[in-house]
């Protein structure tokens, strides 16, 4: 192990972190919107909505992300005239948007199931209590169902975010120079695979360490009822009464 | 691997004599030679040098040449496919003993591995659509050596730079072409790196990139596909310097005996016209190294 080389490698690979985070957070944000929609379709009780959502989740959870990226990037590249006619080619021409598109579709499938799980785990008596207080419709959802569901879904959703940070490494196969892409390029120049991949792994560890801390902080903030109550010093004068 | 029984002692005698004639300091003797298997790695995605044929078998110029060289060295060879971007680290990690994958001999690579050969010269060029303004690239049909005619070669490169300004060019990562693009074209054109030549060909056909910079023989292979009938090979063929000194067999530095054996086998194959014959078979042009 050559530590001077590893330090240089670290500073080279850090250059890919903005793109890695950009891909991860853009697709997680867009994916969350799509996931919410899918979860509501699944729970709507309307077959015409439920079935397409089920099929979507089945397809995107059941196929490897790498295959999805290849299909979206190289596969759709074969249909350029059609896409041009529809005005979609400017979007699919760019490897960045193809990567975001593939990652978004993929995370939406997983996240929709996480959200559905969270929503279904909301205790019915809480809903009944809310109805008894006169809440219904969107107000009930916003004040009672959604906050409880988020609390329950967050640990699993946190894992999904971490998985997405790691999944961005697959974007390197469609010419995106994020951390893994830069690592592969560096290896091709130096032929020192071990050092470069160790450093690349370290960078993902650091990123995910920070992300897990943030998610833990949010969990703590969202669940005051699980925290130990602050210990109250017994008031001295109470003893005299 | 035991000697097939039907070949008998005559074959053994020939083998022993053959080795003696090689005058080799090969570490293995006549008896051990029958046991010796050399594992050769190729990429399997670089037609017509080496590619995976319709039946899933490895085929191409280098597969034929490797079999010929192994016969000359009186060793048994096993040819395996390995992704290009990990092909050198896996050699040094002893996953196989030699690389025959259209790899150019460069000073950069020589820091890590050694080469036998060259067994082929490596002309270069750009693949562009016929309808593109790039099809009129200056220097087409001309050849320059960066090592020996630096001034003339750099003038030709400047002429190319003027034409490719603002365009997007695809190269295969970890290649001499990627290094060349990094050094001479970066900043002038946008460079995108691909894992395989097939990937950048697909993106050229999809119109995501304006040109591909690659080995001329590989481009000729691409041009034979019906999808590429409206494409053309243009630009000067620049070799030498960081573009390397021809294509050779990559070997570990400590395997000097194997290097010697390969060098002798390659010299014999070049001399008796086997390399020329195989080159014409696969590339339609003779790219055997001039001795």
Coordinates of C-alpha atoms in Angstrom, one line a residue:
Chain A
X1 CA 0.0 0.0 0.0
X2 CA 1.4 3.3 -1.1
X3 CA -0.1 6.0 1.1
X4 CA 1.1 9.0 -0.9
X5 CA -0.6 7.5 -4.0
X6 CA -3.8 6.8 -2.0
X7 CA -3.9 10.4 -0.9
X8 CA -3.6 11.6 -4.5
X9 CA -6.2 9.1 -5.5
X10 CA -8.5 10.4 -2.8
X11 CA -8.3 13.9 -4.1
X12 CA -8.9 12.8 -7.7
X13 CA -11.9 10.7 -6.7
X14 CA -13.4 13.5 -4.5
X15 CA -14.0 15.3 -7.8
X16 CA -16.7 12.7 -8.6
X17 CA -18.6 13.2 -5.4
X18 CA -20.8 16.1 -6.6
X19 CA -22.0 14.0 -9.5
X20 CA -22.6 11.0 -7.3
X21 CA -24.6 13.0 -4.9
X22 CA -26.4 14.9 -7.7
X23 CA -27.5 11.6 -9.3
X24 CA -28.5 10.0 -6.0
X25 CA -30.6 13.0 -4.6
X26 CA -32.2 14.0 -7.9
X27 CA -33.4 10.4 -8.5
X28 CA -34.4 9.9 -4.8
X29 CA -36.4 13.1 -4.9
X30 CA -38.2 12.4 -8.2
X31 CA -38.5 8.8 -7.2
X32 CA -40.3 9.7 -3.9
X33 CA -43.0 11.6 -5.8
X34 CA -43.5 8.7 -8.2
X35 CA -43.4 6.2 -5.3
X36 CA -46.1 8.2 -3.4
X37 CA -48.3 8.1 -6.5
X38 CA -47.7 4.3 -6.9
X39 CA -48.4 3.6 -3.2
X40 CA -51.7 5.5 -3.4
X41 CA -52.6 3.6 -6.6
X42 CA -51.9 0.3 -4.9
X43 CA -54.1 1.3 -1.9
X44 CA -56.9 2.9 -3.9
X45 CA -58.9 -0.3 -4.1
X46 CA -59.6 0.5 -7.7
X47 CA -58.4 -2.4 -9.9
X48 CA -57.6 -0.3 -12.9
X49 CA -55.1 1.7 -10.7
X50 CA -53.9 -1.1 -8.5
X51 CA -52.9 -3.6 -11.2
X52 CA -50.7 -1.2 -13.3
X53 CA -48.9 -0.2 -10.1
X54 CA -48.4 -3.8 -9.1
X55 CA -47.0 -4.6 -12.6
X56 CA -44.7 -1.6 -12.5
X57 CA -43.3 -2.6 -9.1
X58 CA -42.9 -6.3 -10.2
X59 CA -41.0 -5.3 -13.3
X60 CA -38.6 -2.7 -11.8
X61 CA -38.0 -4.7 -8.6
X62 CA -37.5 -7.9 -10.5
X63 CA -34.9 -6.8 -13.0
X64 CA -31.3 -5.7 -12.3
X65 CA -30.7 -1.9 -12.4
X66 CA -27.7 -2.5 -14.7
X67 CA -30.0 -4.1 -17.2
X68 CA -32.5 -1.2 -16.9
X69 CA -29.7 1.3 -17.4
X70 CA -28.4 -0.5 -20.5
X71 CA -32.0 -0.8 -21.9
X72 CA -32.7 2.9 -21.4
X73 CA -29.4 4.1 -22.7
X74 CA -28.4 1.8 -25.5
X75 CA -31.9 0.3 -26.1
X76 CA -33.7 3.6 -26.6
X77 CA -30.8 4.8 -28.6
X78 CA -31.9 2.4 -31.3
X79 CA -35.3 4.2 -31.6
X80 CA -33.8 7.6 -32.2
X81 CA -36.1 8.6 -35.1
X82 CA -39.2 7.8 -33.1
X83 CA -38.0 9.6 -30.1
X84 CA -37.0 12.6 -32.2
X85 CA -40.5 12.7 -33.7
X86 CA -41.9 12.8 -30.2
X87 CA -39.4 15.4 -29.1
X88 CA -38.0 13.2 -26.4
X89 CA -34.5 12.7 -28.0
X90 CA -33.0 15.8 -26.4
X91 CA -33.7 14.1 -23.1
X92 CA -32.5 10.6 -23.9
X93 CA -29.5 11.9 -25.8
X94 CA -27.8 12.9 -22.6
X95 CA -26.3 10.1 -20.5
X96 CA -27.0 12.2 -17.3
X97 CA -30.8 12.2 -17.9
X98 CA -30.8 8.5 -18.9
X99 CA -29.0 7.7 -15.6
X100 CA -31.4 9.9 -13.6
X101 CA -34.4 8.3 -15.4
X102 CA -33.3 4.7 -14.8
X103 CA -32.4 5.4 -11.1
X104 CA -35.7 7.2 -10.5
X105 CA -37.8 4.4 -12.0
X106 CA -35.9 1.9 -10.0
X107 CA -36.1 3.6 -6.6
X108 CA -39.8 4.5 -7.1
X109 CA -40.6 0.8 -7.3
X110 CA -38.8 0.0 -4.0
X111 CA -39.9 3.2 -2.2
X112 CA -43.6 2.7 -3.2
X113 CA -43.6 -0.6 -1.3
X114 CA -41.9 1.0 1.7
X115 CA -44.4 3.8 1.7
X116 CA -47.3 1.4 1.3
X117 CA -46.0 -0.6 4.3
X118 CA -45.8 2.6 6.3
X119 CA -49.3 3.7 5.4
X120 CA -50.8 0.2 6.2
X121 CA -49.1 0.1 9.5
X122 CA -51.0 3.2 10.8
X123 CA -53.1 1.8 13.7
X124 CA -56.8 2.0 12.8
X125 CA -57.8 3.3 16.2
X126 CA -55.7 6.4 15.6
X127 CA -57.7 7.0 12.4
X128 CA -61.0 6.4 14.2
X129 CA -59.9 8.8 17.0
X130 CA -59.2 11.4 14.3
X131 CA -62.5 10.9 12.7
X132 CA -64.2 11.2 16.1
X133 CA -62.5 14.6 16.3
X134 CA -64.1 15.6 13.0
X135 CA -61.1 15.1 10.7
X136 CA -61.5 13.6 7.3
X137 CA -60.1 13.5 3.9
X138 CA -56.9 15.4 3.3
X139 CA -56.8 16.8 6.7
X140 CA -56.9 13.3 8.3
X141 CA -54.1 12.2 5.9
X142 CA -51.9 15.3 6.5
X143 CA -52.3 15.4 10.3
X144 CA -52.6 11.8 11.4
X145 CA -51.9 9.1 8.7
X146 CA -48.9 10.7 6.9
X147 CA -46.8 11.6 10.0
X148 CA -47.3 8.2 11.6
X149 CA -46.6 6.4 8.2
X150 CA -43.4 8.5 7.7
X151 CA -42.2 7.6 11.2
X152 CA -42.7 3.9 10.4
X153 CA -41.3 3.9 6.9
X154 CA -38.2 6.0 7.6
X155 CA -35.8 3.3 8.7
X156 CA -36.5 1.3 5.6
X157 CA -36.5 4.4 3.4
X158 CA -33.1 5.3 4.9
X159 CA -31.7 2.1 3.6
X160 CA -33.2 2.8 0.2
X161 CA -31.4 6.2 0.1
X162 CA -28.1 4.5 0.9
X163 CA -28.7 1.8 -1.7
X164 CA -29.3 4.6 -4.2
X165 CA -26.0 6.3 -3.4
X166 CA -24.3 3.0 -4.1
X167 CA -26.4 2.4 -7.2
X168 CA -25.1 5.6 -8.8
X169 CA -21.9 3.7 -9.4
X170 CA -23.6 1.9 -12.2
X171 CA -24.0 5.2 -14.1
X172 CA -20.3 4.8 -14.9
X173 CA -21.2 2.3 -17.6
X174 CA -22.9 5.0 -19.6
X175 CA -19.9 7.3 -19.5
X176 CA -20.8 9.2 -16.4
X177 CA -17.6 10.2 -14.5
X178 CA -18.8 9.9 -11.0
X179 CA -16.7 8.3 -8.2
X180 CA -16.6 4.8 -9.7
X181 CA -16.1 6.2 -13.3
X182 CA -13.2 8.2 -12.1
X183 CA -11.8 5.2 -10.2
X184 CA -12.0 3.0 -13.3
X185 CA -10.2 5.7 -15.4
X186 CA -7.5 6.1 -12.8
X187 CA -7.0 2.3 -12.7
X188 CA -6.6 2.3 -16.4
X189 CA -3.8 4.9 -16.1
X190 CA -2.0 3.4 -13.1
X191 CA -3.1 -0.3 -13.2
X192 CA -3.3 -0.2 -9.4
X193 CA -6.7 -1.6 -8.8
X194 CA -6.5 -2.4 -5.1
X195 CA -5.5 1.1 -3.9
X196 CA -7.9 2.9 -6.1
X197 CA -10.9 0.7 -5.2
X198 CA -10.1 0.8 -1.5
X199 CA -10.2 4.6 -1.7
X200 CA -13.4 4.6 -3.8
X201 CA -15.0 2.3 -1.2
X202 CA -13.8 4.6 1.5
X203 CA -15.5 7.6 -0.1
X204 CA -18.8 5.7 -0.4
X205 CA -18.4 4.8 3.3
X206 CA -17.9 8.4 4.3
X207 CA -20.9 9.6 2.2
X208 CA -23.1 6.9 3.6
X209 CA -21.9 7.5 7.2
X210 CA -23.0 11.1 6.9
X211 CA -26.3 10.1 5.3
X212 CA -27.1 7.5 8.0
X213 CA -26.4 10.2 10.7
X214 CA -28.8 12.6 9.0
X215 CA -31.5 10.0 8.8
X216 CA -31.0 9.0 12.4
X217 CA -31.3 12.7 13.4
X218 CA -34.6 12.9 11.5
X219 CA -35.9 9.8 13.1
X220 CA -35.0 11.2 16.5
X221 CA -36.8 14.4 15.7
X222 CA -39.9 12.7 14.4
X223 CA -40.4 10.4 17.4
X224 CA -40.4 12.5 20.5
X225 CA -42.7 9.9 22.1
X226 CA -39.9 7.3 22.1
X227 CA -37.4 9.5 23.7
X228 CA -36.7 9.2 27.5
X229 CA -38.5 12.0 29.2
X230 CA -36.0 14.6 30.5
X231 CA -35.3 13.7 34.1
X232 CA -36.9 16.3 36.4
X233 CA -35.0 17.3 39.5
X234 CA -37.3 16.8 42.5
X235 CA -38.2 20.2 43.9
X236 CA -36.8 20.6 47.4
X237 CA -39.7 22.5 48.9
X238 CA -42.0 19.6 47.9
X239 CA -40.5 17.6 50.8
X240 CA -41.7 20.1 53.3
X241 CA -45.4 20.0 52.3
Chain B
X1 CA -2.7 -32.4 -19.2
X2 CA -1.5 -35.9 -20.2
X3 CA -0.1 -36.5 -23.7
X4 CA -2.7 -38.2 -26.0
X5 CA -1.7 -41.8 -26.3
X6 CA -2.0 -42.0 -30.1
X7 CA 0.8 -39.5 -30.7
X8 CA 3.4 -41.7 -29.1
X9 CA 7.0 -41.3 -28.7
X10 CA 7.8 -39.7 -32.1
X11 CA 5.8 -36.7 -31.0
X12 CA 7.7 -36.6 -27.7
X13 CA 11.0 -36.8 -29.6
X14 CA 9.9 -33.9 -31.9
X15 CA 8.9 -31.9 -28.9
X16 CA 12.2 -32.3 -27.2
X17 CA 14.2 -31.5 -30.3
X18 CA 11.9 -28.5 -31.0
X19 CA 12.6 -27.1 -27.6
X20 CA 16.3 -27.7 -28.0
X21 CA 16.2 -25.9 -31.4
X22 CA 14.5 -23.0 -29.7
X23 CA 17.7 -22.9 -27.8
X24 CA 15.6 -21.7 -24.9
X25 CA 16.5 -21.2 -21.4
X26 CA 12.9 -22.1 -20.7
X27 CA 12.6 -23.2 -17.1
X28 CA 10.6 -26.3 -18.1
X29 CA 12.2 -29.4 -19.7
X30 CA 10.8 -31.6 -22.5
X31 CA 8.7 -33.7 -20.1
X32 CA 7.4 -30.7 -18.2
X33 CA 6.5 -28.9 -21.5
X34 CA 3.7 -31.4 -22.1
X35 CA 2.2 -30.4 -18.7
X36 CA 2.6 -26.7 -19.3
X37 CA -0.5 -24.8 -20.1
X38 CA -0.3 -21.1 -20.8
X39 CA -3.4 -19.1 -20.1
X40 CA -3.9 -16.2 -22.6
X41 CA -6.4 -13.5 -22.0
X42 CA -8.3 -11.6 -24.7
X43 CA -11.1 -9.1 -24.6
X44 CA -13.6 -10.9 -26.8
X45 CA -15.2 -7.6 -27.8
X46 CA -12.8 -6.1 -30.3
X47 CA -13.6 -7.4 -33.7
X48 CA -11.9 -8.4 -35.9
X49 CA -8.9 -8.7 -33.5
X50 CA -10.8 -10.8 -31.0
X51 CA -14.5 -11.2 -30.5
X52 CA -17.2 -13.6 -29.4
X53 CA -18.6 -15.3 -32.4
X54 CA -22.2 -16.4 -33.1
X55 CA -21.7 -19.7 -31.3
X56 CA -20.3 -18.0 -28.2
X57 CA -16.8 -19.0 -29.1
X58 CA -13.8 -16.6 -29.2
X59 CA -12.7 -15.9 -32.7
X60 CA -10.5 -13.4 -34.5
X61 CA -7.0 -12.5 -35.7
X62 CA -5.5 -12.9 -32.2
X63 CA -7.2 -16.2 -31.5
X64 CA -5.8 -17.7 -34.7
X65 CA -2.4 -16.2 -34.0
X66 CA -2.3 -17.3 -30.4
X67 CA -3.0 -20.9 -31.5
X68 CA -0.2 -20.6 -34.1
X69 CA 2.2 -19.2 -31.6
X70 CA 1.4 -21.8 -29.0
X71 CA 2.0 -24.6 -31.6
X72 CA 5.4 -23.0 -32.3
X73 CA 6.2 -22.8 -28.6
X74 CA 5.0 -26.4 -28.2
X75 CA 2.7 -25.5 -25.3
X76 CA -0.9 -26.0 -24.7
X77 CA -2.9 -22.7 -24.6
X78 CA -6.1 -21.8 -23.0
X79 CA -7.7 -18.6 -24.2
X80 CA -10.0 -16.8 -21.8
X81 CA -12.0 -13.6 -22.1
X82 CA -11.4 -10.8 -19.7
X83 CA -12.9 -7.2 -19.6
X84 CA -10.5 -4.7 -21.1
X85 CA -10.4 -2.3 -18.1
X86 CA -9.2 -5.0 -15.7
X87 CA -7.0 -6.9 -18.2
X88 CA -3.6 -5.6 -16.9
X89 CA -4.3 -5.8 -13.1
X90 CA -5.6 -9.4 -13.6
X91 CA -2.3 -10.3 -15.4
X92 CA -0.2 -9.0 -12.5
X93 CA -2.6 -10.8 -10.1
X94 CA -1.6 -14.0 -12.1
X95 CA -5.2 -14.8 -13.3
X96 CA -3.5 -15.7 -16.6
X97 CA 0.0 -15.6 -18.1
X98 CA -0.3 -13.4 -21.2
X99 CA -2.5 -10.8 -22.9
X100 CA -3.3 -10.8 -26.6
X101 CA -6.0 -8.3 -27.0
X102 CA -5.0 -5.7 -29.5
X103 CA -2.8 -4.1 -26.8
X104 CA -0.4 -1.5 -28.0
X105 CA 3.1 -1.4 -26.6
X106 CA 3.4 1.9 -24.7
X107 CA 5.9 3.3 -22.2
X108 CA 3.0 3.8 -19.7
X109 CA 2.1 0.1 -19.8
X110 CA 5.8 -0.9 -19.7
X111 CA 6.0 0.5 -16.2
X112 CA 3.7 -2.3 -15.1
X113 CA 4.1 -5.1 -17.5
X114 CA 6.4 -6.3 -20.2
X115 CA 5.7 -7.1 -23.9
X116 CA 6.8 -9.6 -26.5
X117 CA 6.5 -8.6 -30.1
X118 CA 5.0 -6.5 -31.7
X119 CA 3.0 -8.9 -33.9
X120 CA 1.0 -6.2 -35.6
X121 CA 1.2 -2.5 -36.4
X122 CA -1.6 -0.3 -35.2
X123 CA -3.0 2.3 -37.6
X124 CA -5.6 4.7 -36.1
X125 CA -8.4 6.8 -37.4
X126 CA -11.8 8.5 -36.8
X127 CA -15.2 6.9 -37.6
X128 CA -17.8 9.5 -38.6
X129 CA -21.1 9.6 -40.5
X130 CA -20.7 10.3 -44.2
X131 CA -23.2 13.2 -44.0
X132 CA -21.2 14.9 -41.2
X133 CA -18.9 17.9 -41.8
X134 CA -16.2 15.7 -40.1
X135 CA -16.2 13.4 -43.1
X136 CA -14.0 16.0 -44.8
X137 CA -11.4 15.7 -42.0
X138 CA -7.9 16.7 -43.3
X139 CA -5.1 14.2 -43.3
X140 CA -7.2 11.2 -44.4
X141 CA -5.0 8.5 -45.9
X142 CA -1.8 10.1 -44.4
X143 CA 0.3 8.5 -41.7
X144 CA 2.5 10.2 -39.1
X145 CA 4.7 8.9 -36.4
X146 CA 4.7 10.9 -33.2
X147 CA 8.0 9.4 -32.1
X148 CA 10.0 10.1 -35.3
X149 CA 8.2 12.9 -37.1
X150 CA 6.9 14.9 -34.2
X151 CA 6.6 18.3 -35.9
X152 CA 4.7 16.9 -38.9
X153 CA 2.5 14.8 -36.7
X154 CA 1.6 17.7 -34.4
X155 CA 0.7 19.8 -37.5
X156 CA -1.6 17.1 -38.6
X157 CA -3.1 16.9 -35.1
X158 CA -3.7 20.7 -35.1
X159 CA -5.5 20.4 -38.4
X160 CA -7.8 17.7 -36.9
X161 CA -8.4 19.9 -33.8
X162 CA -9.7 22.7 -35.9
X163 CA -12.3 20.4 -37.4
X164 CA -13.4 18.6 -34.2
X165 CA -13.8 21.8 -32.1
X166 CA -17.0 21.6 -30.0
X167 CA -17.8 18.1 -31.2
X168 CA -18.2 15.0 -28.9
X169 CA -15.8 12.2 -29.5
X170 CA -16.1 8.6 -28.1
X171 CA -13.1 6.5 -27.2
X172 CA -12.7 3.2 -25.4
X173 CA -11.4 3.8 -21.8
X174 CA -7.9 2.6 -20.9
X175 CA -6.7 2.7 -24.5
X176 CA -4.0 4.6 -26.3
X177 CA -6.8 6.4 -28.0
X178 CA -8.2 7.6 -24.7
X179 CA -4.7 8.8 -23.7
X180 CA -4.3 10.5 -27.1
X181 CA -7.7 12.2 -26.7
X182 CA -6.9 13.3 -23.2
X183 CA -3.6 14.8 -24.2
X184 CA -4.4 16.4 -27.6
X185 CA -8.2 16.8 -27.9
X186 CA -9.5 17.5 -24.4
X187 CA -10.7 21.1 -24.1
X188 CA -11.2 21.2 -27.9
X189 CA -13.8 18.5 -28.1
X190 CA -15.8 16.7 -25.4
X191 CA -14.4 13.3 -24.8
X192 CA -16.6 10.4 -23.6
X193 CA -15.1 7.1 -22.4
X194 CA -16.7 3.8 -23.1
X195 CA -16.1 0.3 -21.7
X196 CA -16.0 -1.3 -25.1
X197 CA -15.7 -0.3 -28.8
X198 CA -19.1 -1.8 -29.4
X199 CA -20.6 0.7 -26.9
X200 CA -19.1 3.7 -28.6
X201 CA -20.2 2.4 -32.0
X202 CA -23.7 2.1 -30.7
X203 CA -23.7 5.7 -29.4
X204 CA -22.3 6.9 -32.7
X205 CA -25.1 5.2 -34.5
X206 CA -27.6 6.7 -32.0
X207 CA -26.1 10.2 -32.7
X208 CA -25.0 10.8 -29.1
X209 CA -21.5 11.4 -30.3
X210 CA -20.1 12.9 -33.5
X211 CA -17.1 10.7 -34.0
X212 CA -15.2 7.7 -32.7
X213 CA -11.4 7.7 -32.4
X214 CA -10.1 4.1 -32.6
X215 CA -7.8 1.6 -34.1
X216 CA -8.3 1.7 -37.9
X217 CA -8.6 -2.1 -38.1
X218 CA -11.4 -2.1 -35.5
X219 CA -13.1 0.7 -37.5
X220 CA -12.9 -1.4 -40.7
X221 CA -14.5 -4.2 -38.7
X222 CA -17.3 -1.9 -37.7
X223 CA -17.8 -0.6 -41.2
X224 CA -18.6 -4.1 -42.4
X225 CA -21.8 -4.1 -40.4
X226 CA -24.8 -3.1 -42.4
X227 CA -25.8 -0.4 -39.8
X228 CA -22.6 1.4 -40.6
X229 CA -22.9 1.7 -44.4
X230 CA -23.3 5.5 -44.2
X231 CA -20.2 5.9 -42.1
X232 CA -16.6 6.4 -43.1
X233 CA -13.0 6.1 -41.8
X234 CA -11.2 9.5 -41.9
X235 CA -8.3 11.4 -40.4
X236 CA -4.6 10.8 -40.4
X237 CA -3.2 7.6 -38.9
X238 CA -1.0 8.7 -36.1
X239 CA 1.2 6.2 -34.4
X240 CA 4.3 6.2 -32.2
X241 CA 4.8 8.3 -29.0
X242 CA 2.0 7.8 -26.6
X243 CA 0.1 5.9 -29.3
X244 CA 2.6 3.1 -28.9
X245 CA 4.9 0.9 -30.9
X246 CA 2.6 -1.6 -32.4
X247 CA 0.6 -4.4 -30.8
X248 CA 2.3 -6.9 -28.6
X249 CA 1.8 -9.8 -26.1
X250 CA 1.5 -8.4 -22.6
X251 CA 3.4 -10.4 -20.0
X252 CA 4.4 -10.2 -16.4
X253 CA 7.8 -8.6 -15.9
X254 CA 9.3 -11.6 -14.1
X255 CA 8.3 -14.0 -16.9
X256 CA 11.4 -13.4 -19.1
X257 CA 11.5 -17.0 -20.3
X258 CA 8.0 -16.8 -21.6
X259 CA 8.8 -13.4 -23.2
X260 CA 11.8 -15.0 -25.0
X261 CA 9.6 -17.9 -26.2
X262 CA 6.9 -15.6 -27.5
X263 CA 9.5 -13.3 -29.2
X264 CA 11.0 -16.3 -31.0
X265 CA 7.6 -17.6 -32.0
X266 CA 6.4 -14.2 -33.2
X267 CA 9.6 -13.6 -35.2
X268 CA 9.2 -17.0 -36.9
X269 CA 5.5 -16.4 -37.6
X270 CA 6.3 -12.9 -39.1
X271 CA 9.1 -14.4 -41.2
X272 CA 7.2 -17.2 -42.8
X273 CA 4.2 -15.0 -43.6
X274 CA 1.8 -16.5 -41.2
X275 CA 1.0 -13.1 -39.6
X276 CA 0.5 -11.5 -43.0
X277 CA -1.8 -14.3 -44.0
X278 CA -3.9 -14.0 -40.8
X279 CA -3.9 -10.2 -41.1
X280 CA -5.3 -10.3 -44.6
X281 CA -7.8 -13.0 -43.6
X282 CA -9.2 -10.8 -40.7
X283 CA -8.4 -7.2 -41.7
X284 CA -8.3 -7.3 -45.5
X285 CA -5.0 -5.5 -45.1
X286 CA -1.5 -6.7 -44.1
X287 CA -0.7 -5.1 -40.8
X288 CA 2.2 -7.4 -39.9
X289 CA 5.1 -5.5 -38.4
X290 CA 7.8 -4.6 -40.9
X291 CA 11.0 -6.2 -39.8

